[in-house]
Amino acid sequence: MSWDELAPDGVYPIAGANALFLEPCRMISSAYAHYFALPHRYYSRSFFLRHHDHSADNPQTQLPQKKRKRKRKKPIHNHSNPKELLAEQRHQGIRQFILDAHQAFLAIPEVSDLLKSLEDLVHKSKGSSDCEEIHDTGTDMVDFVKLSYVWQSPFYDITLFGVQGSSLRSTAPISTFPLFKSTVENNLHKESIGICAGTTVILPEKSRFLMSDFADTWRTLASHLGNDYNFILIDPPWENKSVHRHAPYSTLPNKYLLSLPLKDLANHQGALIGLWVTNREKLWTFVEKELFPAWGVNLQAIWYWLKVKSDGQMITELDISHHKPYECLLLGYMLPHHKKDSSQVPPPKVPPDKQVLISIPGDHSRKPPLACSNFFNLDNFLRNLFQHLHRLNVLSAFIALLSAYVPGHDQMRGLELFARDLHPGCTSWGNEPLRFQQTQYFSKR
Ligand code: SAM
């Protein structure tokens, strides 16, 4: 059995557990009519690293050539200080849920078919061509963060083109925007192509982005991006020794996040807030005691992203003290700003606690694409509907991923902060929101 038969949109509910197995490439692809995300690009670390270090293909993740000392794994129970003890207590509180979810995942009768078919897809996609030759704008990926520092950066533009029919020839230019510090929008009900800085990017339908540094725009984020979001997903560049060492991106002092103007960005009727956090106790204390109170967010549920290898086993042992195989998504509500509005809005359906999302990780720090979970490309939907009638069941699980929990009845209006990609119907902000939108990550359908 293949993914096409079992979970065409990449979301496989795991029976008997509060858990879902996700295939992010399919989730991303379901949002595009003309393109699909290339599995070998998405999973380059998980499927190929053993044989070849693909970080060397990517200028942003190149490591210095010096030999790295092999670090000894920390002993399993080494709680020399009170913070470690607290972290261990937190871990002990959820380890059985994680184990149960993982057991239920391994017990899926089709699990080996799903993993095998994914591996086949990844290897097959390696042989297929990506989109770059269509637009003839060079083969190198652009490092937008570096580009934003050069003196010419204010002069860089992005020009959007429509995508025409199956030939994928771009139409006449639709519009041109400054590339940095300006809100760029694809207001078409289909994806468009953006040409900028010698590269080509794909913009999903109705997506928007602002590419800027926190220092330059934190005061003006709401005037750039609007104040109507009922779902805000945040994946900050937390200070972290290992991030410093490998330096895939720069980090921000945690205190800076207190200045993120979440209240200004959120819809006046309230918003669901999702915050990715690492397992460091210092960080949890900061979020619980300072950050959420400053933002006015009430913590409601914690979801766990369990990372597995291509054979389905966890990426590290569950009980190693400093490198857990899971990361946490804290979900909370920012309450309505005005009392009179709160009476008009039905109370949101609260997300279930301890939901486990299982997937094989992609690039360093790349999270499963939760922000695209409520938006469907109609062409894809109809195409798949006719091919796979049982998809309707899957669809309900997929939509329920997060959009069911946003305040209000209507559509999710999503904003992703510190984003590295775009999603249909959503707005992305960060210093590199086009990173994974470059055509090298996609192929033609
Ligand atoms: N959620 C993303 C994903 O799934 O790919 C990963 C986000 S990563 C943890 C944090 C991002 O914040 C990186 O893209 C990094 O370049 C960006 N960042 C770091 N410092 C920043 C700053 N001063 N202003 C804006 N973005 C920044």
CSV table of C-alpha atoms and ligand atoms in Angstrom, one decimal:
chain,number,residue,atom,x,y,z
A,1,MET,CA,0.0,0.0,0.0
A,2,SER,CA,1.3,3.4,-0.9
A,3,TRP,CA,0.8,6.9,0.5
A,4,ASP,CA,-1.5,7.6,-2.5
A,5,GLU,CA,-3.9,4.9,-1.2
A,6,LEU,CA,-3.5,5.5,2.5
A,7,ALA,CA,-3.0,9.2,3.1
A,8,PRO,CA,-2.8,11.2,-0.1
A,9,ASP,CA,-2.4,14.5,1.8
A,10,GLY,CA,0.3,13.2,4.0
A,11,VAL,CA,-1.7,12.9,7.2
A,12,TYR,CA,-2.2,9.5,8.6
A,13,PRO,CA,-4.2,9.2,11.8
A,14,ILE,CA,-2.7,6.5,14.1
A,15,ALA,CA,-5.5,4.3,15.5
A,16,GLY,CA,-5.5,3.9,19.3
A,17,ALA,CA,-3.3,6.9,20.0
A,18,ASN,CA,-3.6,10.6,20.2
A,19,ALA,CA,-1.1,10.7,17.3
A,20,LEU,CA,-0.7,11.4,13.6
A,21,PHE,CA,2.0,10.3,11.2
A,22,LEU,CA,2.8,13.2,8.9
A,23,GLU,CA,4.5,13.3,5.5
A,24,PRO,CA,5.4,17.0,5.1
A,25,CYS,CA,6.2,16.8,1.3
A,26,ARG,CA,2.7,15.6,0.6
A,27,MET,CA,1.2,18.2,3.0
A,28,ILE,CA,3.1,21.0,1.2
A,29,SER,CA,2.4,19.6,-2.3
A,30,SER,CA,-1.4,19.4,-1.7
A,31,ALA,CA,-1.3,23.2,-1.6
A,32,TYR,CA,0.0,23.6,-5.1
A,33,ALA,CA,-1.7,23.0,-8.5
A,34,HIS,CA,1.4,23.1,-10.7
A,35,TYR,CA,4.2,21.9,-8.5
A,36,PHE,CA,5.1,19.4,-5.9
A,37,ALA,CA,7.8,19.5,-3.2
A,38,LEU,CA,10.7,17.3,-4.1
A,39,PRO,CA,11.1,14.6,-1.5
A,40,HIS,CA,14.9,14.2,-1.9
A,41,ARG,CA,15.3,18.0,-1.2
A,42,TYR,CA,13.0,17.9,1.8
A,43,TYR,CA,14.5,14.8,3.4
A,44,SER,CA,18.2,15.3,2.3
A,45,ARG,CA,19.4,15.0,5.9
A,46,SER,CA,17.3,12.0,6.9
A,47,PHE,CA,17.8,9.8,3.9
A,48,PHE,CA,21.2,10.7,2.5
A,49,LEU,CA,23.4,11.9,5.4
A,50,ARG,CA,24.7,8.5,6.2
A,51,HIS,CA,26.2,8.3,2.7
A,52,HIS,CA,26.9,11.9,1.9
A,53,ASP,CA,26.7,15.1,3.9
A,54,HIS,CA,24.2,17.2,2.0
A,55,SER,CA,24.8,20.2,4.1
A,56,ALA,CA,27.8,20.7,1.9
A,57,ASP,CA,25.4,21.3,-1.0
A,58,ASN,CA,23.8,24.2,0.8
A,59,PRO,CA,25.9,27.3,1.4
A,60,GLN,CA,23.8,28.2,4.4
A,61,THR,CA,24.6,25.1,6.3
A,62,GLN,CA,28.2,24.6,5.3
A,63,LEU,CA,30.3,23.8,8.3
A,64,PRO,CA,34.0,24.7,8.8
A,65,GLN,CA,36.2,22.0,7.5
A,66,LYS,CA,38.0,21.3,10.8
A,67,LYS,CA,37.6,17.9,12.4
A,68,ARG,CA,34.8,17.8,14.9
A,69,LYS,CA,35.4,16.0,18.1
A,70,ARG,CA,33.0,13.2,18.7
A,71,LYS,CA,31.2,14.1,21.9
A,72,ARG,CA,30.3,11.4,24.3
A,73,LYS,CA,26.6,11.0,25.0
A,74,LYS,CA,25.6,12.3,28.4
A,75,PRO,CA,24.7,9.6,30.8
A,76,ILE,CA,21.0,8.9,30.9
A,77,HIS,CA,20.3,10.2,34.4
A,78,ASN,CA,22.6,13.0,35.2
A,79,HIS,CA,20.6,15.7,37.1
A,80,SER,CA,23.3,17.6,38.9
A,81,ASN,CA,21.3,20.8,39.2
A,82,PRO,CA,17.7,21.8,40.0
A,83,LYS,CA,16.9,22.8,36.4
A,84,GLU,CA,18.0,19.5,35.1
A,85,LEU,CA,15.8,17.9,37.7
A,86,LEU,CA,12.8,19.9,36.6
A,87,ALA,CA,13.5,19.1,33.0
A,88,GLU,CA,13.6,15.4,33.9
A,89,GLN,CA,10.3,15.6,35.8
A,90,ARG,CA,8.7,17.3,32.8
A,91,HIS,CA,10.1,14.5,30.6
A,92,GLN,CA,8.9,11.8,32.9
A,93,GLY,CA,5.4,13.3,32.8
A,94,ILE,CA,5.1,12.7,29.1
A,95,ARG,CA,7.5,9.9,28.2
A,96,GLN,CA,4.8,7.2,28.4
A,97,PHE,CA,2.6,9.1,26.0
A,98,ILE,CA,5.4,9.4,23.6
A,99,LEU,CA,6.3,5.8,23.9
A,100,ASP,CA,2.7,4.7,23.5
A,101,ALA,CA,2.3,6.9,20.4
A,102,HIS,CA,5.5,5.5,19.0
A,103,GLN,CA,4.4,1.9,19.7
A,104,ALA,CA,1.0,2.6,18.1
A,105,PHE,CA,2.9,4.0,15.1
A,106,LEU,CA,5.1,0.9,14.7
A,107,ALA,CA,2.0,-1.3,15.1
A,108,ILE,CA,0.2,0.3,12.1
A,109,PRO,CA,-0.1,-2.7,9.7
A,110,GLU,CA,1.0,-0.6,6.8
A,111,VAL,CA,3.9,1.1,8.5
A,112,SER,CA,6.6,-0.6,6.6
A,113,ASP,CA,4.8,0.0,3.3
A,114,LEU,CA,4.5,3.7,4.1
A,115,LEU,CA,8.1,4.0,5.1
A,116,LYS,CA,9.3,1.9,2.1
A,117,SER,CA,7.2,3.9,-0.3
A,118,LEU,CA,8.5,7.1,1.1
A,119,GLU,CA,12.1,5.9,0.7
A,120,ASP,CA,11.3,4.9,-2.9
A,121,LEU,CA,9.9,8.3,-3.6
A,122,VAL,CA,12.9,10.1,-2.2
A,123,HIS,CA,15.3,8.1,-4.3
A,124,LYS,CA,13.1,8.4,-7.4
A,125,SER,CA,12.8,12.2,-7.0
A,126,LYS,CA,16.6,12.5,-6.8
A,127,GLY,CA,16.7,11.4,-10.5
A,128,SER,CA,13.9,13.9,-11.5
A,129,SER,CA,14.6,17.4,-12.6
A,130,ASP,CA,13.6,20.3,-10.5
A,131,CYS,CA,12.1,23.5,-11.8
A,132,GLU,CA,15.1,25.6,-12.2
A,133,GLU,CA,15.6,25.0,-15.9
A,134,ILE,CA,12.2,26.4,-16.6
A,135,HIS,CA,13.0,29.9,-15.6
A,136,ASP,CA,16.7,29.9,-16.4
A,137,THR,CA,17.8,32.0,-13.5
A,138,GLY,CA,20.7,30.0,-12.3
A,139,THR,CA,21.2,26.9,-10.2
A,140,ASP,CA,22.5,28.3,-6.9
A,141,MET,CA,20.3,28.8,-4.0
A,142,VAL,CA,20.3,32.3,-2.7
A,143,ASP,CA,21.1,33.1,1.0
A,144,PHE,CA,18.6,35.9,1.6
A,145,VAL,CA,20.0,36.7,5.0
A,146,LYS,CA,23.4,37.5,3.6
A,147,LEU,CA,21.8,39.4,0.6
A,148,SER,CA,19.9,41.6,3.0
A,149,TYR,CA,23.2,42.9,4.4
A,150,VAL,CA,24.8,44.1,1.2
A,151,TRP,CA,24.5,47.8,0.4
A,152,GLN,CA,22.5,47.2,-2.7
A,153,SER,CA,19.7,45.4,-0.8
A,154,PRO,CA,17.3,48.4,-0.9
A,155,PHE,CA,17.4,48.1,-4.7
A,156,TYR,CA,16.5,44.5,-5.0
A,157,ASP,CA,13.0,43.8,-6.4
A,158,ILE,CA,10.8,40.8,-6.8
A,159,THR,CA,8.6,40.6,-9.9
A,160,LEU,CA,5.6,38.2,-9.8
A,161,PHE,CA,4.4,36.3,-12.9
A,162,GLY,CA,1.3,34.1,-13.2
A,163,VAL,CA,1.7,30.4,-14.1
A,164,GLN,CA,0.0,29.5,-17.4
A,165,GLY,CA,-1.6,26.1,-17.9
A,166,SER,CA,0.4,22.9,-18.1
A,167,SER,CA,3.3,24.5,-20.1
A,168,LEU,CA,4.2,26.4,-16.9
A,169,ARG,CA,5.4,29.3,-19.0
A,170,SER,CA,5.1,32.4,-17.0
A,171,THR,CA,2.7,35.2,-18.1
A,172,ALA,CA,3.4,38.9,-18.4
A,173,PRO,CA,4.6,40.4,-15.1
A,174,ILE,CA,1.8,40.9,-12.6
A,175,SER,CA,3.5,43.3,-10.2
A,176,THR,CA,6.9,44.3,-8.7
A,177,PHE,CA,7.7,44.9,-5.1
A,178,PRO,CA,10.9,45.8,-3.2
A,179,LEU,CA,12.3,42.4,-2.0
A,180,PHE,CA,13.2,43.5,1.5
A,181,LYS,CA,11.2,45.4,4.2
A,182,SER,CA,8.1,45.4,2.1
A,183,THR,CA,5.0,43.3,2.2
A,184,VAL,CA,4.8,41.2,-1.0
A,185,GLU,CA,1.5,39.5,-1.9
A,186,ASN,CA,0.4,36.9,-4.4
A,187,ASN,CA,-3.3,37.9,-4.5
A,188,LEU,CA,-4.1,35.3,-7.3
A,189,HIS,CA,-6.2,32.2,-6.5
A,190,LYS,CA,-3.3,30.2,-7.9
A,191,GLU,CA,0.4,30.1,-7.3
A,192,SER,CA,2.7,32.6,-9.0
A,193,ILE,CA,6.4,32.7,-9.8
A,194,GLY,CA,8.6,35.4,-8.4
A,195,ILE,CA,11.9,36.4,-9.9
A,196,CYS,CA,14.4,38.1,-7.6
A,197,ALA,CA,18.1,38.4,-6.9
A,198,GLY,CA,19.0,35.8,-9.6
A,199,THR,CA,16.7,33.1,-8.3
A,200,THR,CA,13.1,32.0,-8.9
A,201,VAL,CA,10.7,31.4,-6.1
A,202,ILE,CA,7.2,30.0,-6.0
A,203,LEU,CA,4.5,31.8,-4.2
A,204,PRO,CA,1.4,29.8,-3.1
A,205,GLU,CA,-2.0,31.2,-3.8
A,206,LYS,CA,-3.0,34.1,-1.6
A,207,SER,CA,0.2,34.0,0.3
A,208,ARG,CA,2.1,37.1,1.6
A,209,PHE,CA,5.5,37.7,3.1
A,210,LEU,CA,7.7,40.3,4.7
A,211,MET,CA,11.4,39.7,4.6
A,212,SER,CA,13.1,41.8,7.2
A,213,ASP,CA,15.2,41.7,10.3
A,214,PHE,CA,13.6,41.8,13.7
A,215,ALA,CA,15.7,44.8,14.7
A,216,ASP,CA,14.4,46.9,11.7
A,217,THR,CA,10.7,46.0,11.9
A,218,TRP,CA,9.6,44.8,15.3
A,219,ARG,CA,7.9,48.2,16.0
A,220,THR,CA,6.1,48.3,12.7
A,221,LEU,CA,5.2,44.6,12.1
A,222,ALA,CA,1.5,45.2,12.5
A,223,SER,CA,1.4,48.1,10.2
A,224,HIS,CA,3.2,46.0,7.6
A,225,LEU,CA,1.3,42.7,8.1
A,226,GLY,CA,-2.1,43.8,9.5
A,227,ASN,CA,-3.9,43.1,12.8
A,228,ASP,CA,-6.4,40.4,11.9
A,229,TYR,CA,-4.7,37.1,12.6
A,230,ASN,CA,-6.6,34.4,14.4
A,231,PHE,CA,-3.7,31.9,14.3
A,232,ILE,CA,-0.1,32.9,14.9
A,233,LEU,CA,2.7,30.3,14.7
A,234,ILE,CA,6.1,31.3,16.1
A,235,ASP,CA,9.3,29.4,15.8
A,236,PRO,CA,11.9,31.7,17.3
A,237,PRO,CA,15.7,31.5,16.7
A,238,TRP,CA,16.2,30.6,20.4
A,239,GLU,CA,19.6,31.1,21.9
A,240,ASN,CA,21.2,27.7,22.0
A,241,LYS,CA,24.7,26.5,22.3
A,242,SER,CA,24.3,23.9,19.5
A,243,VAL,CA,22.7,26.5,17.2
A,244,HIS,CA,25.7,28.7,17.8
A,245,ARG,CA,28.1,25.9,17.1
A,246,HIS,CA,26.6,24.8,13.8
A,247,ALA,CA,25.3,28.3,13.0
A,248,PRO,CA,22.6,27.5,10.4
A,249,TYR,CA,21.0,30.8,11.3
A,250,SER,CA,21.6,33.6,13.8
A,251,THR,CA,19.8,33.6,17.1
A,252,LEU,CA,18.0,36.3,19.1
A,253,PRO,CA,18.3,36.9,22.8
A,254,ASN,CA,15.2,35.5,24.4
A,255,LYS,CA,14.2,38.8,26.0
A,256,TYR,CA,13.8,40.4,22.6
A,257,LEU,CA,10.8,38.2,22.0
A,258,LEU,CA,9.0,40.1,24.8
A,259,SER,CA,8.8,43.0,22.3
A,260,LEU,CA,7.1,41.0,19.5
A,261,PRO,CA,3.8,43.0,19.1
A,262,LEU,CA,1.5,39.9,19.2
A,263,LYS,CA,-1.4,41.9,20.7
A,264,ASP,CA,-1.3,44.3,17.8
A,265,LEU,CA,-1.1,41.5,15.2
A,266,ALA,CA,-3.9,39.3,16.7
A,267,ASN,CA,-7.6,39.6,15.7
A,268,HIS,CA,-9.6,41.7,18.2
A,269,GLN,CA,-11.7,38.5,18.9
A,270,GLY,CA,-8.7,36.6,20.0
A,271,ALA,CA,-6.2,34.2,18.4
A,272,LEU,CA,-4.7,30.8,18.8
A,273,ILE,CA,-1.0,31.1,19.4
A,274,GLY,CA,1.5,28.2,18.7
A,275,LEU,CA,5.0,28.5,20.0
A,276,TRP,CA,7.8,26.0,19.2
A,277,VAL,CA,10.1,25.5,22.1
A,278,THR,CA,13.2,23.3,22.7
A,279,ASN,CA,13.5,21.1,25.8
A,280,ARG,CA,15.7,23.5,27.8
A,281,GLU,CA,14.2,24.2,31.2
A,282,LYS,CA,15.5,27.7,31.3
A,283,LEU,CA,13.5,28.4,28.2
A,284,TRP,CA,10.3,26.8,29.6
A,285,THR,CA,10.6,28.9,32.7
A,286,PHE,CA,11.0,32.1,30.6
A,287,VAL,CA,8.0,31.2,28.4
A,288,GLU,CA,5.7,30.3,31.3
A,289,LYS,CA,6.8,33.1,33.7
A,290,GLU,CA,7.6,36.0,31.4
A,291,LEU,CA,6.8,35.5,27.7
A,292,PHE,CA,3.2,34.2,27.7
A,293,PRO,CA,2.1,36.6,30.5
A,294,ALA,CA,3.6,39.5,28.5
A,295,TRP,CA,1.8,38.5,25.4
A,296,GLY,CA,-1.4,37.8,27.3
A,297,VAL,CA,-1.5,34.1,26.2
A,298,ASN,CA,-3.0,31.3,28.3
A,299,LEU,CA,-1.4,28.0,27.7
A,300,GLN,CA,-4.0,25.3,26.7
A,301,ALA,CA,-2.2,22.3,25.3
A,302,ILE,CA,1.2,20.9,24.5
A,303,TRP,CA,1.8,19.0,21.3
A,304,TYR,CA,4.9,16.9,20.7
A,305,TRP,CA,6.7,16.5,17.4
A,306,LEU,CA,8.4,13.1,17.6
A,307,LYS,CA,11.2,12.8,15.0
A,308,VAL,CA,11.8,9.3,13.6
A,309,LYS,CA,14.4,7.9,11.2
A,310,SER,CA,13.6,6.5,7.8
A,311,ASP,CA,13.2,3.1,9.5
A,312,GLY,CA,10.6,4.4,11.9
A,313,GLN,CA,12.9,4.4,15.0
A,314,MET,CA,13.3,7.5,17.1
A,315,ILE,CA,16.2,9.7,16.0
A,316,THR,CA,17.8,9.4,19.4
A,317,GLU,CA,17.1,7.4,22.6
A,318,LEU,CA,14.1,8.8,24.4
A,319,ASP,CA,15.9,9.3,27.7
A,320,ILE,CA,19.1,11.0,26.7
A,321,SER,CA,19.2,14.1,28.9
A,322,HIS,CA,20.3,16.8,26.4
A,323,HIS,CA,19.0,15.6,23.1
A,324,LYS,CA,15.5,14.4,23.1
A,325,PRO,CA,13.9,13.0,19.9
A,326,TYR,CA,10.9,15.3,20.3
A,327,GLU,CA,10.2,19.1,20.3
A,328,CYS,CA,7.2,20.8,21.8
A,329,LEU,CA,4.5,23.1,20.4
A,330,LEU,CA,2.9,25.1,23.1
A,331,LEU,CA,-0.7,26.1,22.1
A,332,GLY,CA,-2.5,28.9,23.9
A,333,TYR,CA,-5.1,31.5,23.4
A,334,MET,CA,-4.7,35.2,23.3
A,335,LEU,CA,-8.0,36.5,24.7
A,336,PRO,CA,-10.2,39.0,22.9
A,337,HIS,CA,-9.1,42.6,23.3
A,338,HIS,CA,-12.6,43.9,23.9
A,339,LYS,CA,-15.2,42.4,26.2
A,340,LYS,CA,-18.1,43.3,23.9
A,341,ASP,CA,-16.6,41.3,21.1
A,342,SER,CA,-16.0,38.3,23.3
A,343,SER,CA,-19.7,37.7,23.8
A,344,GLN,CA,-20.2,37.5,20.0
A,345,VAL,CA,-17.5,34.9,19.4
A,346,PRO,CA,-18.2,31.3,20.3
A,347,PRO,CA,-15.5,30.0,22.7
A,348,PRO,CA,-12.9,28.1,20.7
A,349,LYS,CA,-12.8,24.4,20.7
A,350,VAL,CA,-9.7,23.8,22.8
A,351,PRO,CA,-7.0,21.7,21.2
A,352,PRO,CA,-6.5,18.3,22.8
A,353,ASP,CA,-3.5,18.1,25.1
A,354,LYS,CA,-0.6,15.7,24.4
A,355,GLN,CA,-1.2,15.2,20.7
A,356,VAL,CA,1.9,13.5,19.1
A,357,LEU,CA,2.9,14.4,15.6
A,358,ILE,CA,5.3,11.8,14.1
A,359,SER,CA,7.4,12.6,11.1
A,360,ILE,CA,10.8,12.1,9.5
A,361,PRO,CA,12.6,15.5,9.8
A,362,GLY,CA,13.7,17.6,6.9
A,363,ASP,CA,16.3,20.4,6.9
A,364,HIS,CA,17.8,21.6,10.2
A,365,SER,CA,15.1,23.0,12.4
A,366,ARG,CA,12.4,22.6,9.7
A,367,LYS,CA,9.0,21.9,11.4
A,368,PRO,CA,6.1,20.0,10.0
A,369,PRO,CA,4.0,22.5,7.9
A,370,LEU,CA,1.1,23.1,10.3
A,371,ALA,CA,0.3,26.5,8.9
A,372,CYS,CA,-0.9,25.1,5.6
A,373,SER,CA,-3.3,22.7,7.3
A,374,ASN,CA,-6.6,24.4,6.4
A,375,PHE,CA,-6.1,25.5,2.9
A,376,PHE,CA,-6.7,23.3,-0.1
A,377,ASN,CA,-5.9,23.9,-3.7
A,378,LEU,CA,-9.2,23.2,-5.4
A,379,ASP,CA,-7.6,21.7,-8.5
A,380,ASN,CA,-5.7,19.2,-6.3
A,381,PHE,CA,-8.7,18.5,-4.2
A,382,LEU,CA,-10.9,17.6,-7.1
A,383,ARG,CA,-8.1,15.6,-8.9
A,384,ASN,CA,-7.5,13.6,-5.8
A,385,LEU,CA,-11.1,13.3,-4.9
A,386,PHE,CA,-11.9,11.4,-8.1
A,387,GLN,CA,-8.8,9.3,-7.8
A,388,HIS,CA,-9.3,8.5,-4.1
A,389,LEU,CA,-12.8,8.7,-2.7
A,390,HIS,CA,-11.8,7.6,0.7
A,391,ARG,CA,-9.7,10.8,0.9
A,392,LEU,CA,-12.7,12.5,2.4
A,393,ASN,CA,-12.1,10.7,5.7
A,394,VAL,CA,-8.5,11.8,5.6
A,395,LEU,CA,-9.5,15.3,4.8
A,396,SER,CA,-11.4,15.7,8.0
A,397,ALA,CA,-8.4,14.6,10.1
A,398,PHE,CA,-6.2,17.0,8.1
A,399,ILE,CA,-8.4,20.0,8.6
A,400,ALA,CA,-8.7,19.2,12.2
A,401,LEU,CA,-4.9,19.6,12.7
A,402,LEU,CA,-5.1,23.2,13.8
A,403,SER,CA,-7.8,25.2,12.0
A,404,ALA,CA,-10.6,23.7,14.1
A,405,TYR,CA,-9.2,25.5,17.1
A,406,VAL,CA,-8.9,29.1,15.9
A,407,PRO,CA,-11.4,31.5,17.5
A,408,GLY,CA,-14.4,32.4,15.4
A,409,HIS,CA,-16.3,30.5,12.7
A,410,ASP,CA,-14.6,31.6,9.6
A,411,GLN,CA,-11.4,30.7,7.8
A,412,MET,CA,-8.1,30.6,9.5
A,413,ARG,CA,-6.1,33.8,9.0
A,414,GLY,CA,-2.6,32.6,9.7
A,415,LEU,CA,0.6,34.3,10.4
A,416,GLU,CA,4.0,32.6,10.8
A,417,LEU,CA,6.7,34.4,12.5
A,418,PHE,CA,10.4,33.5,11.8
A,419,ALA,CA,9.2,31.6,8.8
A,420,ARG,CA,11.4,30.0,6.2
A,421,ASP,CA,8.6,29.2,3.7
A,422,LEU,CA,5.1,30.4,2.6
A,423,HIS,CA,1.7,28.8,2.8
A,424,PRO,CA,-1.5,29.4,0.9
A,425,GLY,CA,-3.7,32.0,2.5
A,426,CYS,CA,-1.1,32.7,5.1
A,427,THR,CA,1.4,35.5,5.8
A,428,SER,CA,5.1,34.7,6.6
A,429,TRP,CA,7.6,37.0,8.3
A,430,GLY,CA,11.3,36.5,9.0
A,431,ASN,CA,14.7,37.2,7.6
A,432,GLU,CA,14.4,34.4,5.0
A,433,PRO,CA,10.8,33.5,4.4
A,434,LEU,CA,11.6,32.6,0.7
A,435,ARG,CA,14.3,30.1,1.6
A,436,PHE,CA,12.4,26.9,0.9
A,437,GLN,CA,10.3,28.5,-1.8
A,438,GLN,CA,13.2,28.5,-4.3
A,439,THR,CA,12.4,26.3,-7.3
A,440,GLN,CA,15.2,23.9,-6.5
A,441,TYR,CA,12.8,22.5,-3.8
A,442,PHE,CA,10.0,21.8,-6.3
A,443,SER,CA,9.2,20.0,-9.4
A,444,LYS,CA,6.5,20.3,-12.1
A,445,ARG,CA,3.5,18.2,-11.7
B,1,SAM,N1,9.9,27.4,11.4
B,1,SAM,C1,11.1,27.4,10.5
B,1,SAM,C2,11.0,26.2,9.6
B,1,SAM,O1,10.2,25.3,9.9
B,1,SAM,O2,11.8,26.1,8.7
B,1,SAM,C3,12.4,27.5,11.2
B,1,SAM,C4,12.6,28.8,11.9
B,1,SAM,S1,14.2,28.9,12.6
B,1,SAM,C5,14.0,28.1,14.1
B,1,SAM,C6,14.3,30.6,13.0
B,1,SAM,C7,14.4,31.6,11.9
B,1,SAM,O3,14.5,32.9,12.4
B,1,SAM,C8,15.6,31.4,10.9
B,1,SAM,O4,15.1,31.4,9.6
B,1,SAM,C9,16.5,32.6,11.2
B,1,SAM,O5,17.2,33.0,10.1
B,1,SAM,C10,15.4,33.6,11.6
B,1,SAM,N2,16.0,34.8,12.3
B,1,SAM,C11,17.1,34.8,13.1
B,1,SAM,N3,17.4,36.0,13.5
B,1,SAM,C12,16.4,36.8,13.0
B,1,SAM,C13,16.2,38.2,13.1
B,1,SAM,N4,16.9,39.0,13.8
B,1,SAM,N5,15.1,38.7,12.4
B,1,SAM,C14,14.3,37.9,11.7
B,1,SAM,N6,14.5,36.6,11.6
B,1,SAM,C15,15.5,36.0,12.2
